[in-house]
Amino acid sequence: VSPDGDGVAVVRNEAGHGALCVANLATGQVEQLGRGVHGHLSWVGDSLVAIRSGARTPTQLVRYASPTWERKTLAFTQPDVWDRSTLPEPEILEAAASDGATLHARRFVAGEGRMLAWVHGGPTDQWQVDWRPRIQYWLTRGWDVLVVDPRGTTGHGRAYQQALHGQWGRLDVDDTADLIRHAHESGWADPTTTVIIGGSSGGLTVLGVLADHSDLVAGGVASYPVSDLKALTQVTHRFEAHYTDTLVAPNDGSAESEAAFERLSPIHRAERITSPLLIFHGTEDPVVPIGQSDALVDTVEAVGGQVEYIVYDGEGHGFRRPEHVDDEYERTEAFLAQVVAQDR
């Protein structure tokens, strides 16, 4: 709220893009100050300060001063050395799901016929159009990046997010498959040049697509993936305790509950995973314990599946050590070169 109490600053999510606006409480008029993902707003005097980023802008501290609301950059969190002309904004797209619902995604275009279908974690989260050098890295190597928003994703309304209730591990998998199918029908890539990638809950979706829609992709990359939803209820941290009560079923030991956890968990369909798979996991992961990936790899290998399993000692839910991050990129690039022809 403004110091005089007449206005309120709000941030909008517009299909993944962000916008900062000021609403006049007396008239209801809304004025957009700027595009980009804004957060940590602070309004002092005539200045509205925020942390801002975008697809082409590293995270920065900015100030908007009334009455003109001209934006001034106060500081960058890292050296601003990027050539803006080489950093594309994503294309916003919609596609029809198999059941007729409208699905959402954003496509970063390299245009060379190869595509990474990237699934965010959460699953009730979203990769907004903010500063993500990881996407730029793969774009410079000739990969389109399709950032998918299957149902359960935030940013597209309450009904869209809550549609995942009781369907985590099923609806997100099928929606992602429909978005990949749309990309193929649009001519951006084909099943031999598409790899699905994701971490945590996104890794669960990767495993589900490999198990249920293997005809759509050449392989998959999963980092610290959820594979056993029942096991997740026993060990997950307090912040996400009871998360599965709505997304899967109440963990009450009933026959219906047990059947839901089994039906939705990729570990119980892992014998279907025969496409090449690369898995990363840290030994100290408190969110998705490494035992989940150990069991998954054992099952896939037992039926002759192709799986490369990389374990990082001392890492948690996400990798922090520079040597591990470098290794992750190098191994991923080698895996992609192995499963997708690079001379297209």
XYZ file of C-alpha atoms in Angstrom:
344
model
C 0.000 0.000 0.000
C 1.266 3.478 -0.811
C 2.394 5.692 2.086
C -0.684 7.909 1.624
C -3.007 4.908 1.537
C -4.474 5.834 -1.855
C -2.880 3.086 -3.938
C -1.691 -0.472 -3.842
C 1.074 -2.080 -5.860
C 0.303 -5.502 -7.312
C 2.158 -7.971 -9.494
C 0.403 -9.887 -12.234
C 1.127 -13.201 -13.863
C 0.117 -13.060 -17.523
C 0.637 -16.517 -19.058
C 3.993 -16.714 -17.289
C 5.039 -13.150 -18.045
C 5.063 -10.707 -15.175
C 3.807 -7.158 -14.812
C 3.964 -4.576 -12.016
C 0.862 -2.417 -11.599
C -0.502 0.236 -9.280
C -4.212 0.342 -8.497
C -5.931 3.526 -7.328
C -8.129 2.455 -4.435
C -10.537 5.342 -4.886
C -11.181 5.026 -8.638
C -10.259 1.404 -9.251
C -8.016 2.476 -12.117
C -5.021 0.191 -12.693
C -1.819 1.492 -14.250
C 0.917 -0.828 -15.467
C 4.376 0.372 -14.466
C 6.525 -2.197 -16.171
C 6.892 -5.685 -17.565
C 8.983 -8.414 -16.001
C 8.726 -10.597 -12.921
C 8.775 -8.361 -9.829
C 9.020 -9.266 -6.174
C 9.936 -7.974 -2.698
C 8.099 -4.677 -3.219
C 8.827 -1.756 -0.914
C 7.019 1.595 -1.189
C 8.655 4.538 0.544
C 7.666 8.128 -0.245
C 7.257 8.499 -3.996
C 9.466 5.496 -4.785
C 8.402 1.926 -5.371
C 11.364 -0.443 -5.203
C 11.383 -4.055 -6.376
C 13.584 -6.937 -7.436
C 12.956 -7.549 -11.132
C 14.042 -9.954 -13.860
C 12.925 -11.205 -17.246
C 13.904 -13.581 -20.007
C 16.515 -11.100 -21.249
C 17.327 -9.311 -17.982
C 19.450 -10.608 -15.101
C 17.979 -10.049 -11.658
C 18.183 -6.366 -10.743
C 17.076 -3.917 -8.074
C 14.863 -1.234 -9.636
C 13.014 1.877 -8.546
C 9.856 3.400 -10.002
C 9.303 7.042 -8.983
C 5.882 8.691 -9.197
C 4.269 10.459 -10.896
C 5.942 9.324 -14.154
C 6.925 5.874 -12.816
C 10.115 5.921 -14.841
C 12.195 2.854 -14.011
C 15.755 3.231 -12.806
C 18.091 0.297 -12.271
C 19.856 0.617 -8.924
C 21.930 -2.568 -8.959
C 22.388 -5.920 -10.674
C 22.900 -9.139 -8.739
C 25.545 -10.160 -11.288
C 27.563 -8.358 -13.980
C 25.280 -7.243 -16.807
C 27.404 -8.584 -19.647
C 24.741 -10.352 -21.717
C 24.059 -9.335 -25.306
C 20.318 -8.661 -25.295
C 20.069 -9.245 -29.049
C 20.940 -12.921 -28.536
C 18.397 -13.533 -25.772
C 14.922 -14.277 -27.134
C 11.604 -13.824 -25.407
C 9.524 -17.009 -25.391
C 6.512 -17.586 -27.582
C 3.296 -18.106 -25.616
C 1.271 -21.065 -26.816
C -1.903 -22.943 -26.006
C -2.837 -26.463 -27.010
C -5.806 -28.757 -26.565
C -5.547 -31.619 -24.098
C -6.945 -35.026 -24.984
C -9.991 -34.258 -22.820
C -10.550 -30.873 -24.489
C -9.029 -28.637 -21.810
C -6.743 -25.784 -22.844
C -3.102 -26.323 -21.879
C -0.344 -23.726 -21.649
C 3.377 -23.578 -22.451
C 6.147 -21.215 -23.525
C 8.553 -21.966 -26.365
C 12.076 -20.574 -26.520
C 13.032 -20.938 -30.172
C 16.382 -22.076 -31.520
C 14.755 -23.404 -34.681
C 17.065 -26.319 -35.433
C 14.514 -29.126 -35.072
C 15.648 -30.329 -31.629
C 13.593 -29.790 -28.494
C 13.878 -30.106 -24.738
C 10.443 -30.413 -23.135
C 11.106 -29.041 -19.645
C 8.789 -29.742 -16.716
C 8.946 -27.516 -13.632
C 8.953 -28.925 -10.122
C 6.302 -28.398 -7.515
C 4.056 -29.641 -9.036
C 1.971 -26.617 -7.972
C 4.523 -24.111 -9.229
C 5.487 -22.362 -12.458
C 8.623 -21.247 -14.259
C 7.703 -17.666 -14.987
C 9.518 -15.717 -17.674
C 12.366 -14.652 -15.420
C 16.140 -14.891 -15.665
C 17.124 -18.523 -16.301
C 20.619 -18.870 -17.817
C 20.058 -22.635 -17.966
C 17.525 -22.091 -20.739
C 19.865 -19.745 -22.576
C 22.631 -22.365 -22.325
C 20.631 -24.946 -24.237
C 19.303 -22.409 -26.727
C 22.862 -21.535 -27.724
C 23.434 -25.219 -28.412
C 20.578 -25.442 -30.870
C 17.788 -26.727 -28.644
C 14.290 -25.328 -28.560
C 13.114 -25.270 -24.941
C 9.421 -25.961 -24.444
C 8.522 -24.957 -20.880
C 5.311 -26.854 -20.224
C 2.575 -25.895 -17.776
C 0.491 -29.053 -17.262
C -2.552 -28.788 -15.052
C -1.518 -28.269 -11.456
C 0.662 -25.358 -12.541
C -0.005 -22.017 -10.891
C -0.505 -18.813 -12.878
C -3.478 -19.963 -14.961
C -6.232 -19.698 -12.377
C -7.459 -21.655 -9.402
C -9.391 -24.273 -11.367
C -6.364 -25.068 -13.531
C -4.167 -25.595 -10.476
C -6.717 -27.632 -8.544
C -7.458 -29.903 -11.507
C -4.429 -31.953 -10.423
C -6.085 -32.982 -7.150
C -6.114 -36.765 -7.009
C -4.269 -36.947 -10.337
C -0.587 -36.185 -9.597
C 1.381 -38.632 -11.697
C -1.417 -39.042 -14.235
C -2.850 -35.725 -15.398
C 0.490 -33.899 -15.448
C 2.002 -36.759 -17.462
C -0.806 -36.834 -20.027
C -0.920 -33.030 -20.328
C 2.820 -32.898 -20.947
C 2.449 -35.602 -23.594
C -0.287 -33.567 -25.285
C 1.928 -30.454 -25.313
C 4.815 -32.436 -26.815
C 2.444 -33.894 -29.406
C 1.319 -30.364 -30.283
C 4.947 -29.339 -30.798
C 5.491 -32.283 -33.147
C 2.336 -31.507 -35.114
C 3.591 -27.921 -35.445
C 6.812 -29.184 -37.013
C 9.199 -27.896 -34.339
C 10.701 -31.319 -33.608
C 9.771 -34.990 -33.830
C 10.004 -37.974 -31.473
C 13.582 -38.727 -32.537
C 14.706 -35.179 -31.680
C 12.763 -34.566 -28.466
C 14.062 -35.174 -24.945
C 11.994 -34.584 -21.810
C 13.737 -33.116 -18.782
C 12.739 -32.131 -15.246
C 13.592 -32.288 -11.567
C 11.753 -33.322 -8.405
C 8.040 -33.393 -9.312
C 9.094 -32.566 -12.867
C 11.231 -35.685 -12.713
C 8.131 -37.687 -11.779
C 6.508 -36.371 -14.956
C 9.596 -37.322 -16.963
C 9.362 -40.901 -15.679
C 5.639 -41.022 -16.383
C 6.064 -39.851 -19.973
C 8.827 -42.416 -20.549
C 6.594 -45.149 -19.128
C 3.322 -44.167 -20.825
C 4.198 -42.081 -23.904
C 7.629 -43.347 -24.945
C 6.699 -42.956 -28.617
C 6.915 -39.154 -28.210
C 10.514 -38.798 -27.009
C 14.007 -40.112 -27.666
C 14.902 -40.164 -23.966
C 14.629 -38.366 -20.658
C 16.693 -36.592 -18.004
C 15.416 -36.629 -14.409
C 17.064 -34.903 -11.465
C 16.176 -36.090 -7.917
C 12.834 -37.378 -9.255
C 9.847 -38.393 -7.186
C 9.076 -41.981 -8.163
C 7.253 -43.384 -5.124
C 4.481 -41.128 -3.840
C 3.707 -43.402 -0.897
C 7.308 -43.283 0.292
C 7.193 -39.489 -0.033
C 4.535 -39.314 2.675
C 6.871 -40.940 5.188
C 9.939 -38.747 4.863
C 9.192 -35.380 3.261
C 9.990 -32.176 5.164
C 7.405 -30.241 7.183
C 6.834 -27.589 4.520
C 5.245 -30.171 2.192
C 3.791 -32.481 4.828
C 0.355 -33.757 3.763
C 0.965 -32.420 0.235
C -0.181 -35.735 -1.178
C -3.460 -35.684 0.787
C -5.025 -33.576 -1.954
C -2.751 -34.324 -4.912
C -2.989 -38.121 -4.534
C -5.274 -39.304 -1.704
C -5.488 -39.156 2.092
C -2.811 -41.432 3.496
C -5.269 -43.321 5.705
C -4.326 -46.895 4.869
C -7.630 -47.642 3.145
C -7.748 -49.848 0.085
C -8.750 -46.870 -2.041
C -5.818 -44.810 -0.778
C -3.286 -47.569 -1.306
C -4.597 -48.171 -4.820
C -4.277 -44.466 -5.688
C -0.670 -44.247 -4.499
C 0.226 -47.362 -6.482
C -1.614 -46.254 -9.626
C -0.021 -42.794 -9.717
C 3.579 -43.640 -8.726
C 6.065 -44.163 -11.589
C 7.948 -46.797 -9.579
C 5.022 -49.145 -10.268
C 5.304 -48.565 -14.033
C 9.092 -48.460 -14.185
C 9.332 -51.769 -16.036
C 7.884 -49.939 -19.059
C 10.789 -47.484 -19.180
C 12.986 -48.739 -22.004
C 14.007 -45.422 -23.600
C 17.411 -43.976 -22.608
C 17.243 -42.313 -19.189
C 19.736 -40.144 -17.302
C 19.161 -39.696 -13.559
C 20.942 -37.339 -11.142
C 20.508 -37.496 -7.362
C 22.287 -36.205 -4.267
C 23.072 -38.427 -1.313
C 21.752 -35.913 1.263
C 18.423 -35.041 -0.349
C 15.913 -34.427 2.492
C 12.918 -33.934 0.176
C 13.197 -36.942 -2.139
C 15.612 -39.405 -0.506
C 18.068 -41.068 -2.837
C 16.549 -44.458 -2.039
C 13.734 -43.608 -4.454
C 16.151 -43.361 -7.367
C 18.093 -46.429 -6.187
C 14.904 -48.511 -6.356
C 13.843 -47.044 -9.686
C 17.203 -47.727 -11.323
C 17.189 -51.306 -10.048
C 13.760 -51.876 -11.578
C 14.620 -50.308 -14.934
C 17.886 -52.215 -15.198
C 16.188 -55.481 -14.243
C 14.084 -55.351 -17.408
C 16.976 -54.303 -19.631
C 16.294 -50.571 -19.686
C 19.013 -48.050 -20.561
C 19.727 -45.900 -17.526
C 22.747 -43.821 -16.561
C 22.710 -43.017 -12.852
C 24.847 -40.195 -11.438
C 25.106 -39.740 -7.669
C 26.595 -36.585 -6.131
C 27.965 -37.074 -2.647
C 26.820 -34.485 -0.112
C 24.285 -32.783 -2.376
C 20.685 -32.133 -1.382
C 17.547 -31.292 -3.339
C 19.336 -29.384 -6.070
C 23.053 -29.169 -6.729
C 25.207 -26.399 -5.280
C 28.859 -27.354 -5.695
C 30.351 -25.863 -8.879
C 32.099 -29.102 -9.801
C 28.804 -30.990 -9.623
C 26.922 -28.362 -11.611
C 29.617 -28.444 -14.312
C 29.491 -32.222 -14.352
C 25.701 -32.186 -14.649
C 25.876 -29.978 -17.746
C 28.639 -32.040 -19.322
C 26.921 -35.363 -18.727
C 23.586 -34.006 -19.937
C 25.175 -32.705 -23.133
C 26.873 -36.042 -23.733
C 23.586 -37.857 -23.137
C 21.730 -35.604 -25.581
C 24.400 -36.181 -28.227
C 24.023 -39.901 -27.709
C 20.235 -40.065 -28.102
C 19.621 -37.265 -30.644
C 21.534 -36.711 -33.868
C 23.360 -33.363 -33.650
C 23.847 -32.765 -37.389
C 20.286 -31.837 -38.278
